[in-house]
mmCIF file of C-alpha atoms and ligand atoms in Angstrom:
data_model
loop_
_atom_site.group_PDB
_atom_site.id
_atom_site.type_symbol
_atom_site.label_atom_id
_atom_site.label_comp_id
_atom_site.label_asym_id
_atom_site.label_seq_id
_atom_site.Cartn_x
_atom_site.Cartn_y
_atom_site.Cartn_z
ATOM 1 C CA UNK R 93 102.832 173.144 101.222
ATOM 2 C CA UNK R 94 102.943 171.146 98.959
ATOM 3 C CA UNK R 95 100.771 169.809 95.893
ATOM 4 C CA UNK R 96 99.771 166.859 98.628
ATOM 5 C CA UNK R 97 100.949 164.085 96.616
ATOM 6 C CA UNK R 98 101.437 162.089 99.427
ATOM 7 C CA UNK R 99 98.157 162.923 101.291
ATOM 8 C CA UNK R 100 97.157 159.922 103.208
ATOM 9 C CA UNK R 101 100.702 158.205 103.074
ATOM 10 C CA UNK R 102 102.433 156.864 106.220
ATOM 11 C CA UNK R 103 106.455 157.622 105.296
ATOM 12 C CA UNK R 104 108.949 155.871 107.456
ATOM 13 C CA UNK R 105 112.323 157.869 107.786
ATOM 14 C CA UNK R 106 114.909 156.539 110.009
ATOM 15 C CA UNK R 107 117.479 158.900 111.452
ATOM 16 C CA UNK R 108 114.996 161.848 110.493
ATOM 17 C CA UNK R 109 116.647 163.936 113.553
ATOM 18 C CA UNK R 110 119.145 165.396 111.465
ATOM 19 C CA UNK R 111 120.875 166.049 107.696
ATOM 20 C CA UNK R 112 119.217 164.300 104.780
ATOM 21 C CA UNK R 113 116.649 162.393 106.986
ATOM 22 C CA UNK R 114 115.545 166.013 108.463
ATOM 23 C CA UNK R 115 115.193 167.302 104.799
ATOM 24 C CA UNK R 116 113.194 164.319 103.697
ATOM 25 C CA UNK R 117 110.347 164.287 106.667
ATOM 26 C CA UNK R 118 110.022 167.986 106.125
ATOM 27 C CA UNK R 119 109.585 167.485 102.365
ATOM 28 C CA UNK R 120 107.076 164.272 102.666
ATOM 29 C CA UNK R 121 104.944 166.308 105.415
ATOM 30 C CA UNK R 122 104.645 169.497 103.297
ATOM 31 C CA UNK R 123 103.592 166.952 100.619
ATOM 32 C CA UNK R 124 100.782 165.761 103.004
ATOM 33 C CA UNK R 125 102.492 162.820 104.424
ATOM 34 C CA UNK R 126 101.857 161.245 107.742
ATOM 35 C CA UNK R 127 105.625 161.441 109.044
ATOM 36 C CA UNK R 128 107.273 158.666 111.290
ATOM 37 C CA UNK R 129 110.821 159.461 112.415
ATOM 38 C CA UNK R 130 112.617 156.988 114.211
ATOM 39 C CA UNK R 131 115.722 157.960 115.927
ATOM 40 C CA UNK R 132 117.992 157.117 118.661
ATOM 41 C CA UNK R 133 119.120 161.275 118.903
ATOM 42 C CA UNK R 134 115.177 161.307 120.557
ATOM 43 C CA UNK R 135 115.773 165.430 121.130
ATOM 44 C CA UNK R 136 116.716 165.896 117.501
ATOM 45 C CA UNK R 137 113.734 164.202 115.698
ATOM 46 C CA UNK R 138 111.582 165.453 118.581
ATOM 47 C CA UNK R 139 112.767 169.040 116.668
ATOM 48 C CA UNK R 140 112.036 167.939 113.110
ATOM 49 C CA UNK R 141 108.546 166.877 114.360
ATOM 50 C CA UNK R 142 108.051 170.195 116.115
ATOM 51 C CA UNK R 143 109.147 172.086 112.792
ATOM 52 C CA UNK R 144 106.804 169.854 110.981
ATOM 53 C CA UNK R 145 103.648 170.576 113.155
ATOM 54 C CA UNK R 146 104.839 174.186 113.617
ATOM 55 C CA UNK R 147 104.382 174.260 109.646
ATOM 56 C CA UNK R 148 100.936 172.593 109.644
ATOM 57 C CA UNK R 149 101.930 168.940 108.993
ATOM 58 C CA UNK R 150 101.701 165.334 110.452
ATOM 59 C CA UNK R 151 104.325 163.815 112.289
ATOM 60 C CA UNK R 152 105.674 161.426 115.102
ATOM 61 C CA UNK R 153 109.042 160.323 116.390
ATOM 62 C CA UNK R 154 110.057 157.399 118.704
ATOM 63 C CA UNK R 155 113.557 156.360 120.320
ATOM 64 C CA UNK R 156 115.010 153.666 118.582
ATOM 65 C CA UNK R 157 118.299 151.987 117.607
ATOM 66 C CA UNK R 158 117.301 150.820 114.351
ATOM 67 C CA UNK R 159 120.669 148.385 114.150
ATOM 68 C CA UNK R 160 118.746 146.364 117.234
ATOM 69 C CA UNK R 161 116.316 143.957 115.909
ATOM 70 C CA UNK R 162 113.943 143.606 118.968
ATOM 71 C CA UNK R 163 113.721 147.842 118.817
ATOM 72 C CA UNK R 164 113.276 147.336 114.982
ATOM 73 C CA UNK R 165 110.254 144.704 115.600
ATOM 74 C CA UNK R 166 108.643 147.039 118.450
ATOM 75 C CA UNK R 167 108.987 150.239 116.283
ATOM 76 C CA UNK R 168 107.239 149.024 113.654
ATOM 77 C CA UNK R 169 104.385 146.830 115.625
ATOM 78 C CA UNK R 170 103.919 150.672 117.284
ATOM 79 C CA UNK R 171 103.663 152.312 113.580
ATOM 80 C CA UNK R 172 101.302 149.644 112.293
ATOM 81 C CA UNK R 173 99.186 150.040 115.535
ATOM 82 C CA UNK R 174 99.322 153.225 115.426
ATOM 83 C CA UNK R 175 98.732 153.965 111.419
ATOM 84 C CA UNK R 176 97.618 150.629 110.028
ATOM 85 C CA UNK R 177 100.000 150.829 106.982
ATOM 86 C CA UNK R 178 103.578 151.872 105.803
ATOM 87 C CA UNK R 179 102.831 153.095 102.194
ATOM 88 C CA UNK R 180 106.871 154.354 101.773
ATOM 89 C CA UNK R 181 109.935 153.446 103.864
ATOM 90 C CA UNK R 182 113.528 155.549 103.554
ATOM 91 C CA UNK R 183 116.301 153.585 105.129
ATOM 92 C CA UNK R 184 118.395 156.784 106.108
ATOM 93 C CA UNK R 185 120.795 156.134 109.159
ATOM 94 C CA UNK R 186 124.250 156.764 108.150
ATOM 95 C CA UNK R 187 127.145 156.836 110.588
ATOM 96 C CA UNK R 188 130.951 157.480 109.153
ATOM 97 C CA UNK R 189 134.287 157.852 111.025
ATOM 98 C CA UNK R 190 137.121 158.121 108.432
ATOM 99 C CA UNK R 191 139.910 156.039 109.395
ATOM 100 C CA UNK R 192 142.359 153.968 106.949
ATOM 101 C CA UNK R 193 142.374 150.264 107.570
ATOM 102 C CA UNK R 194 145.429 149.397 109.515
ATOM 103 C CA UNK R 195 143.801 152.116 112.309
ATOM 104 C CA UNK R 196 140.355 150.869 111.660
ATOM 105 C CA UNK R 197 139.305 148.916 115.132
ATOM 106 C CA UNK R 198 136.943 146.053 114.520
ATOM 107 C CA UNK R 199 134.216 147.969 116.914
ATOM 108 C CA UNK R 200 134.432 150.754 114.317
ATOM 109 C CA UNK R 201 134.137 148.390 111.595
ATOM 110 C CA UNK R 202 131.056 146.761 113.417
ATOM 111 C CA UNK R 203 129.319 150.094 114.120
ATOM 112 C CA UNK R 204 130.013 151.225 110.592
ATOM 113 C CA UNK R 205 128.376 148.361 108.799
ATOM 114 C CA UNK R 206 125.457 148.178 111.289
ATOM 115 C CA UNK R 207 124.120 151.513 111.249
ATOM 116 C CA UNK R 208 124.808 151.670 106.918
ATOM 117 C CA UNK R 209 123.868 148.625 106.210
ATOM 118 C CA UNK R 210 122.505 146.177 108.873
ATOM 119 C CA UNK R 211 119.662 148.609 109.906
ATOM 120 C CA UNK R 212 118.316 148.610 106.240
ATOM 121 C CA UNK R 213 118.060 144.743 106.607
ATOM 122 C CA UNK R 214 116.259 144.799 110.066
ATOM 123 C CA UNK R 215 114.146 147.184 109.220
ATOM 124 C CA UNK R 216 112.740 145.994 105.471
ATOM 125 C CA UNK R 217 112.425 142.459 107.066
ATOM 126 C CA UNK R 218 110.043 143.991 109.658
ATOM 127 C CA UNK R 219 107.828 146.703 107.095
ATOM 128 C CA UNK R 220 108.146 144.476 104.421
ATOM 129 C CA UNK R 221 105.318 141.893 105.552
ATOM 130 C CA UNK R 222 103.164 144.681 106.246
ATOM 131 C CA UNK R 223 103.679 146.038 101.998
ATOM 132 C CA UNK R 224 103.355 142.360 101.041
ATOM 133 C CA UNK R 225 99.868 142.078 102.680
ATOM 134 C CA UNK R 226 98.615 145.221 100.930
ATOM 135 C CA UNK R 227 100.655 144.715 97.953
ATOM 136 C CA UNK R 228 101.995 147.807 97.219
ATOM 137 C CA UNK R 229 105.562 150.024 99.028
ATOM 138 C CA UNK R 230 108.356 151.739 98.642
ATOM 139 C CA UNK R 231 111.579 151.546 100.219
ATOM 140 C CA UNK R 232 114.576 153.784 99.303
ATOM 141 C CA UNK R 233 117.768 153.145 100.356
ATOM 142 C CA UNK R 234 120.635 155.997 101.148
ATOM 143 C CA UNK R 235 123.703 154.449 99.666
ATOM 144 C CA UNK R 236 126.639 157.126 98.719
ATOM 145 C CA UNK R 237 129.247 157.297 95.798
ATOM 146 C CA UNK R 238 131.656 155.945 98.152
ATOM 147 C CA UNK R 239 130.026 152.787 97.547
ATOM 148 C CA UNK R 240 130.692 153.066 93.539
ATOM 149 C CA UNK R 241 134.745 154.884 94.034
ATOM 150 C CA UNK R 242 137.354 154.564 96.880
ATOM 151 C CA UNK R 243 137.219 157.967 98.735
ATOM 152 C CA UNK R 244 137.577 157.237 102.547
ATOM 153 C CA UNK R 245 137.244 154.398 105.349
ATOM 154 C CA UNK R 246 137.120 150.371 104.286
ATOM 155 C CA UNK R 247 133.942 149.824 106.331
ATOM 156 C CA UNK R 248 131.673 152.953 105.272
ATOM 157 C CA UNK R 249 132.877 151.727 101.467
ATOM 158 C CA UNK R 250 131.789 148.410 102.155
ATOM 159 C CA UNK R 251 128.401 148.910 103.833
ATOM 160 C CA UNK R 252 127.727 151.586 101.018
ATOM 161 C CA UNK R 253 128.289 148.759 97.831
ATOM 162 C CA UNK R 254 126.413 146.338 100.224
ATOM 163 C CA UNK R 255 123.495 148.552 100.154
ATOM 164 C CA UNK R 256 123.589 148.597 96.268
ATOM 165 C CA UNK R 257 123.554 144.829 96.732
ATOM 166 C CA UNK R 258 120.844 144.978 99.166
ATOM 167 C CA UNK R 259 118.548 146.848 96.783
ATOM 168 C CA UNK R 260 119.134 144.521 94.187
ATOM 169 C CA UNK R 261 117.966 141.093 95.955
ATOM 170 C CA UNK R 262 115.099 142.878 97.580
ATOM 171 C CA UNK R 263 113.626 144.313 94.572
ATOM 172 C CA UNK R 264 113.761 140.795 93.263
ATOM 173 C CA UNK R 265 112.278 139.179 96.161
ATOM 174 C CA UNK R 266 109.865 141.856 96.335
ATOM 175 C CA UNK R 267 108.496 142.476 92.618
ATOM 176 C CA UNK R 268 105.705 140.260 92.988
ATOM 177 C CA UNK R 269 103.978 142.147 95.419
ATOM 178 C CA UNK R 270 104.464 145.059 93.857
ATOM 179 C CA UNK R 271 106.878 146.861 95.672
ATOM 180 C CA UNK R 272 109.816 148.664 94.606
ATOM 181 C CA UNK R 273 112.951 149.095 96.057
ATOM 182 C CA UNK R 274 115.702 151.465 94.907
ATOM 183 C CA UNK R 275 118.839 153.129 96.140
ATOM 184 C CA UNK R 276 120.015 156.681 95.997
ATOM 185 C CA UNK R 277 123.798 157.370 95.612
ATOM 186 C CA UNK R 278 124.528 161.061 97.055
ATOM 187 C CA UNK R 279 127.733 162.779 96.161
ATOM 188 C CA UNK R 280 128.993 165.159 98.475
ATOM 189 C CA UNK R 281 126.166 167.091 100.216
ATOM 190 C CA UNK R 282 126.378 170.412 102.469
ATOM 191 C CA UNK R 283 124.002 169.307 105.970
ATOM 192 C CA UNK R 284 124.435 171.184 109.069
ATOM 193 C CA UNK R 285 126.711 168.427 110.649
ATOM 194 C CA UNK R 286 129.145 168.289 107.525
ATOM 195 C CA UNK R 287 129.063 171.865 106.788
ATOM 196 C CA UNK R 288 132.584 172.056 109.017
ATOM 197 C CA UNK R 289 134.273 169.982 106.704
ATOM 198 C CA UNK R 290 132.774 171.882 103.579
ATOM 199 C CA UNK R 291 134.261 174.962 105.074
ATOM 200 C CA UNK R 292 137.562 173.872 105.676
ATOM 201 C CA UNK R 293 140.036 173.828 102.904
ATOM 202 C CA UNK R 294 140.024 170.342 102.157
ATOM 203 C CA UNK R 295 136.013 170.419 101.467
ATOM 204 C CA UNK R 296 136.935 173.581 98.882
ATOM 205 C CA UNK R 297 138.926 171.074 97.512
ATOM 206 C CA UNK R 298 136.138 168.606 97.143
ATOM 207 C CA UNK R 299 134.160 171.550 96.007
ATOM 208 C CA UNK R 300 136.401 172.206 92.988
ATOM 209 C CA UNK R 301 136.824 168.490 92.109
ATOM 210 C CA UNK R 302 133.386 168.042 91.820
ATOM 211 C CA UNK R 303 131.926 169.474 88.035
ATOM 212 C CA UNK R 304 128.870 170.974 89.485
ATOM 213 C CA UNK R 305 130.151 171.765 93.133
ATOM 214 C CA UNK R 306 129.211 170.331 96.323
ATOM 215 C CA UNK R 307 125.331 169.596 96.624
ATOM 216 C CA UNK R 308 123.072 170.686 99.387
ATOM 217 C CA UNK R 309 120.046 168.503 100.734
ATOM 218 C CA UNK R 310 117.635 170.328 97.758
ATOM 219 C CA UNK R 311 119.522 168.350 95.276
ATOM 220 C CA UNK R 312 118.807 164.890 96.780
ATOM 221 C CA UNK R 313 115.032 165.598 98.481
ATOM 222 C CA UNK R 314 113.296 165.580 94.823
ATOM 223 C CA UNK R 315 114.713 162.162 94.006
ATOM 224 C CA UNK R 316 113.455 160.362 97.034
ATOM 225 C CA UNK R 317 110.141 161.612 96.330
ATOM 226 C CA UNK R 318 110.144 160.989 92.854
ATOM 227 C CA UNK R 319 111.170 157.181 94.066
ATOM 228 C CA UNK R 320 108.654 157.042 96.155
ATOM 229 C CA UNK R 321 105.840 158.460 94.181
ATOM 230 C CA UNK R 322 103.691 156.384 91.306
ATOM 231 C CA UNK R 323 105.888 157.597 88.886
ATOM 232 C CA UNK R 324 108.684 155.785 89.481
ATOM 233 C CA UNK R 325 106.441 152.499 89.802
ATOM 234 C CA UNK R 326 108.411 150.975 87.098
ATOM 235 C CA UNK R 327 111.625 151.376 88.541
ATOM 236 C CA UNK R 328 113.020 149.104 90.578
ATOM 237 C CA UNK R 329 116.718 147.586 92.064
ATOM 238 C CA UNK R 330 118.244 150.729 90.741
ATOM 239 C CA UNK R 331 120.685 152.997 92.084
ATOM 240 C CA UNK R 332 120.324 156.428 91.427
ATOM 241 C CA UNK R 333 123.598 158.595 91.478
ATOM 242 C CA UNK R 334 123.013 162.097 92.417
ATOM 243 C CA UNK R 335 126.731 163.360 92.785
ATOM 244 C CA UNK R 336 126.909 166.640 90.432
ATOM 245 C CA UNK R 337 128.937 164.715 87.998
ATOM 246 C CA UNK R 338 131.675 163.565 90.827
ATOM 247 C CA UNK R 339 131.593 159.794 89.245
ATOM 248 C CA UNK R 340 131.519 160.815 85.683
ATOM 249 C CA UNK R 341 134.593 163.066 85.611
ATOM 250 C CA UNK R 342 137.956 163.111 86.467
ATOM 251 C CA UNK R 343 139.170 166.644 85.592
ATOM 252 C CA UNK R 344 143.213 167.412 84.678
ATOM 253 C CA UNK R 345 142.568 170.494 83.199
ATOM 254 C CA UNK R 346 141.387 172.434 79.700
ATOM 255 C CA UNK R 347 145.798 171.704 78.857
ATOM 256 C CA UNK R 348 144.851 168.027 79.171
ATOM 257 C CA UNK R 349 141.599 167.916 76.955
ATOM 258 C CA UNK R 350 142.805 169.962 74.785
ATOM 259 C CA UNK R 351 146.503 167.935 74.433
ATOM 260 C CA UNK R 352 147.830 167.471 70.692
ATOM 261 C CA UNK R 353 149.208 163.571 70.976
ATOM 262 C CA UNK R 354 150.917 164.434 67.637
ATOM 263 C CA UNK R 355 148.393 162.207 65.391
HETATM 264 N N1 LIG D 214 125.753 163.853 103.982
HETATM 265 C C1 LIG D 214 126.435 163.728 103.046
HETATM 266 O O1 LIG D 214 127.346 164.239 102.027
HETATM 267 C C2 LIG D 214 125.957 162.294 102.569
HETATM 268 C C3 LIG D 214 126.663 161.968 101.351
HETATM 269 C C4 LIG D 214 126.218 160.475 100.674
HETATM 270 C C5 LIG D 214 125.539 159.641 101.494
HETATM 271 N N2 LIG D 214 124.970 160.076 102.597
HETATM 272 C C6 LIG D 214 124.124 159.333 103.476
HETATM 273 O O2 LIG D 214 122.742 159.948 103.488
HETATM 274 C C7 LIG D 214 122.500 159.393 104.882
HETATM 275 C C8 LIG D 214 122.018 160.538 105.845
HETATM 276 O O3 LIG D 214 123.215 161.105 106.344
HETATM 277 P P1 LIG D 214 123.789 162.765 106.917
HETATM 278 O O4 LIG D 214 124.964 163.470 106.408
HETATM 279 O O5 LIG D 214 122.221 163.501 106.819
HETATM 280 O O6 LIG D 214 123.395 161.617 108.401
HETATM 281 P P2 LIG D 214 123.548 162.798 109.646
HETATM 282 O O7 LIG D 214 124.733 162.094 110.504
HETATM 283 O O8 LIG D 214 123.435 164.162 109.565
HETATM 284 O O9 LIG D 214 121.955 162.703 110.250
HETATM 285 C C9 LIG D 214 122.091 160.829 110.642
HETATM 286 C C10 LIG D 214 120.783 160.766 111.513
HETATM 287 O O10 LIG D 214 120.530 159.233 111.399
HETATM 288 C C11 LIG D 214 120.525 159.024 113.420
HETATM 289 N N3 LIG D 214 121.078 157.688 113.268
HETATM 290 C C12 LIG D 214 122.266 157.120 113.750
HETATM 291 N N4 LIG D 214 122.532 155.791 114.016
HETATM 292 C C13 LIG D 214 121.022 155.734 114.580
HETATM 293 C C14 LIG D 214 120.842 154.460 114.871
HETATM 294 N N5 LIG D 214 121.488 153.564 115.029
HETATM 295 N N6 LIG D 214 119.408 154.432 115.416
HETATM 296 C C15 LIG D 214 118.493 155.478 115.323
HETATM 297 N N7 LIG D 214 119.248 156.730 114.571
HETATM 298 C C16 LIG D 214 120.220 156.528 114.083
HETATM 299 C C17 LIG D 214 121.367 160.217 113.653
HETATM 300 O O11 LIG D 214 120.594 160.219 114.969
HETATM 301 C C18 LIG D 214 121.112 160.919 112.483
HETATM 302 O O12 LIG D 214 119.906 161.997 113.031
HETATM 303 C C19 LIG D 214 123.043 158.291 105.489
HETATM 304 O O13 LIG D 214 123.147 157.323 105.295
HETATM 305 C C20 LIG D 214 124.674 158.822 104.995
HETATM 306 O O14 LIG D 214 125.886 158.018 104.779
HETATM 307 C C21 LIG D 214 124.923 161.363 103.412
#
């Protein structure tokens, strides 16, 4: 168990059934929060809840597709009816299919934009009135380094850049109500769902290209907890890049760094 810093807080993590979302749910519960993890993969979300409950924490799940406005409205209504408030919202759901522009069908564009961007708009819009009423709240949006530099997938890149813009305007609109809205852009993070990629030859090349190597969920969890805490009360509208130095450096090797250009 942690220090109990989120005791009496109600935390909603969308897509808490797997990967990073699951890690946030477990960390918040460990710190005393009541965690709600809506996910359209009900089995996965139930597994997250079961692991939290076995460890002595409080958590619940609901089967929701957070790209659908009516389902999101019903979800928030149910959470407020049961718990009375939402202190922290983590807009975490994501979906990626790596295809180049000319091979990207319109449906794939729509699914990637809806999952990675529209969901954050819908859930924030439904949750914000309850935070405004209490004049407090923290919203954390999950973007990616692909929102900053070109790596793969036109719709994923567009959605993850969009998440940073959405963060800034929500931060401005909600600041009068003491609601902080921030964004995290993780780099290459090993999760159970992505370990096949990271273990492949191309995954090993990625690991070598990142100064601190491929990350894991423990690299992102403390940043989510910090942005959800009172310590971050004066931070809003920001994107925190947590990428092991990937966007800071392009390594052409010692030879290049010590190249004598003859001056
Ligand atoms: N893993 C990484 O390396 C990495 C890097 C940068 C950014 N991110 C971002 O972090 C977030 C989490 O990534 P992950 O790798 O843990 O993802 P993941 O694919 O392992 O898990 C996503 C979860 O969201 C759920 N979900 C997807 N669409 C949904 C919908 N419409 N309604 C309800 N639930 C839905 C899935 O069922 C799943 O449980 C995503 O936004 C992702 O883009 C991940």
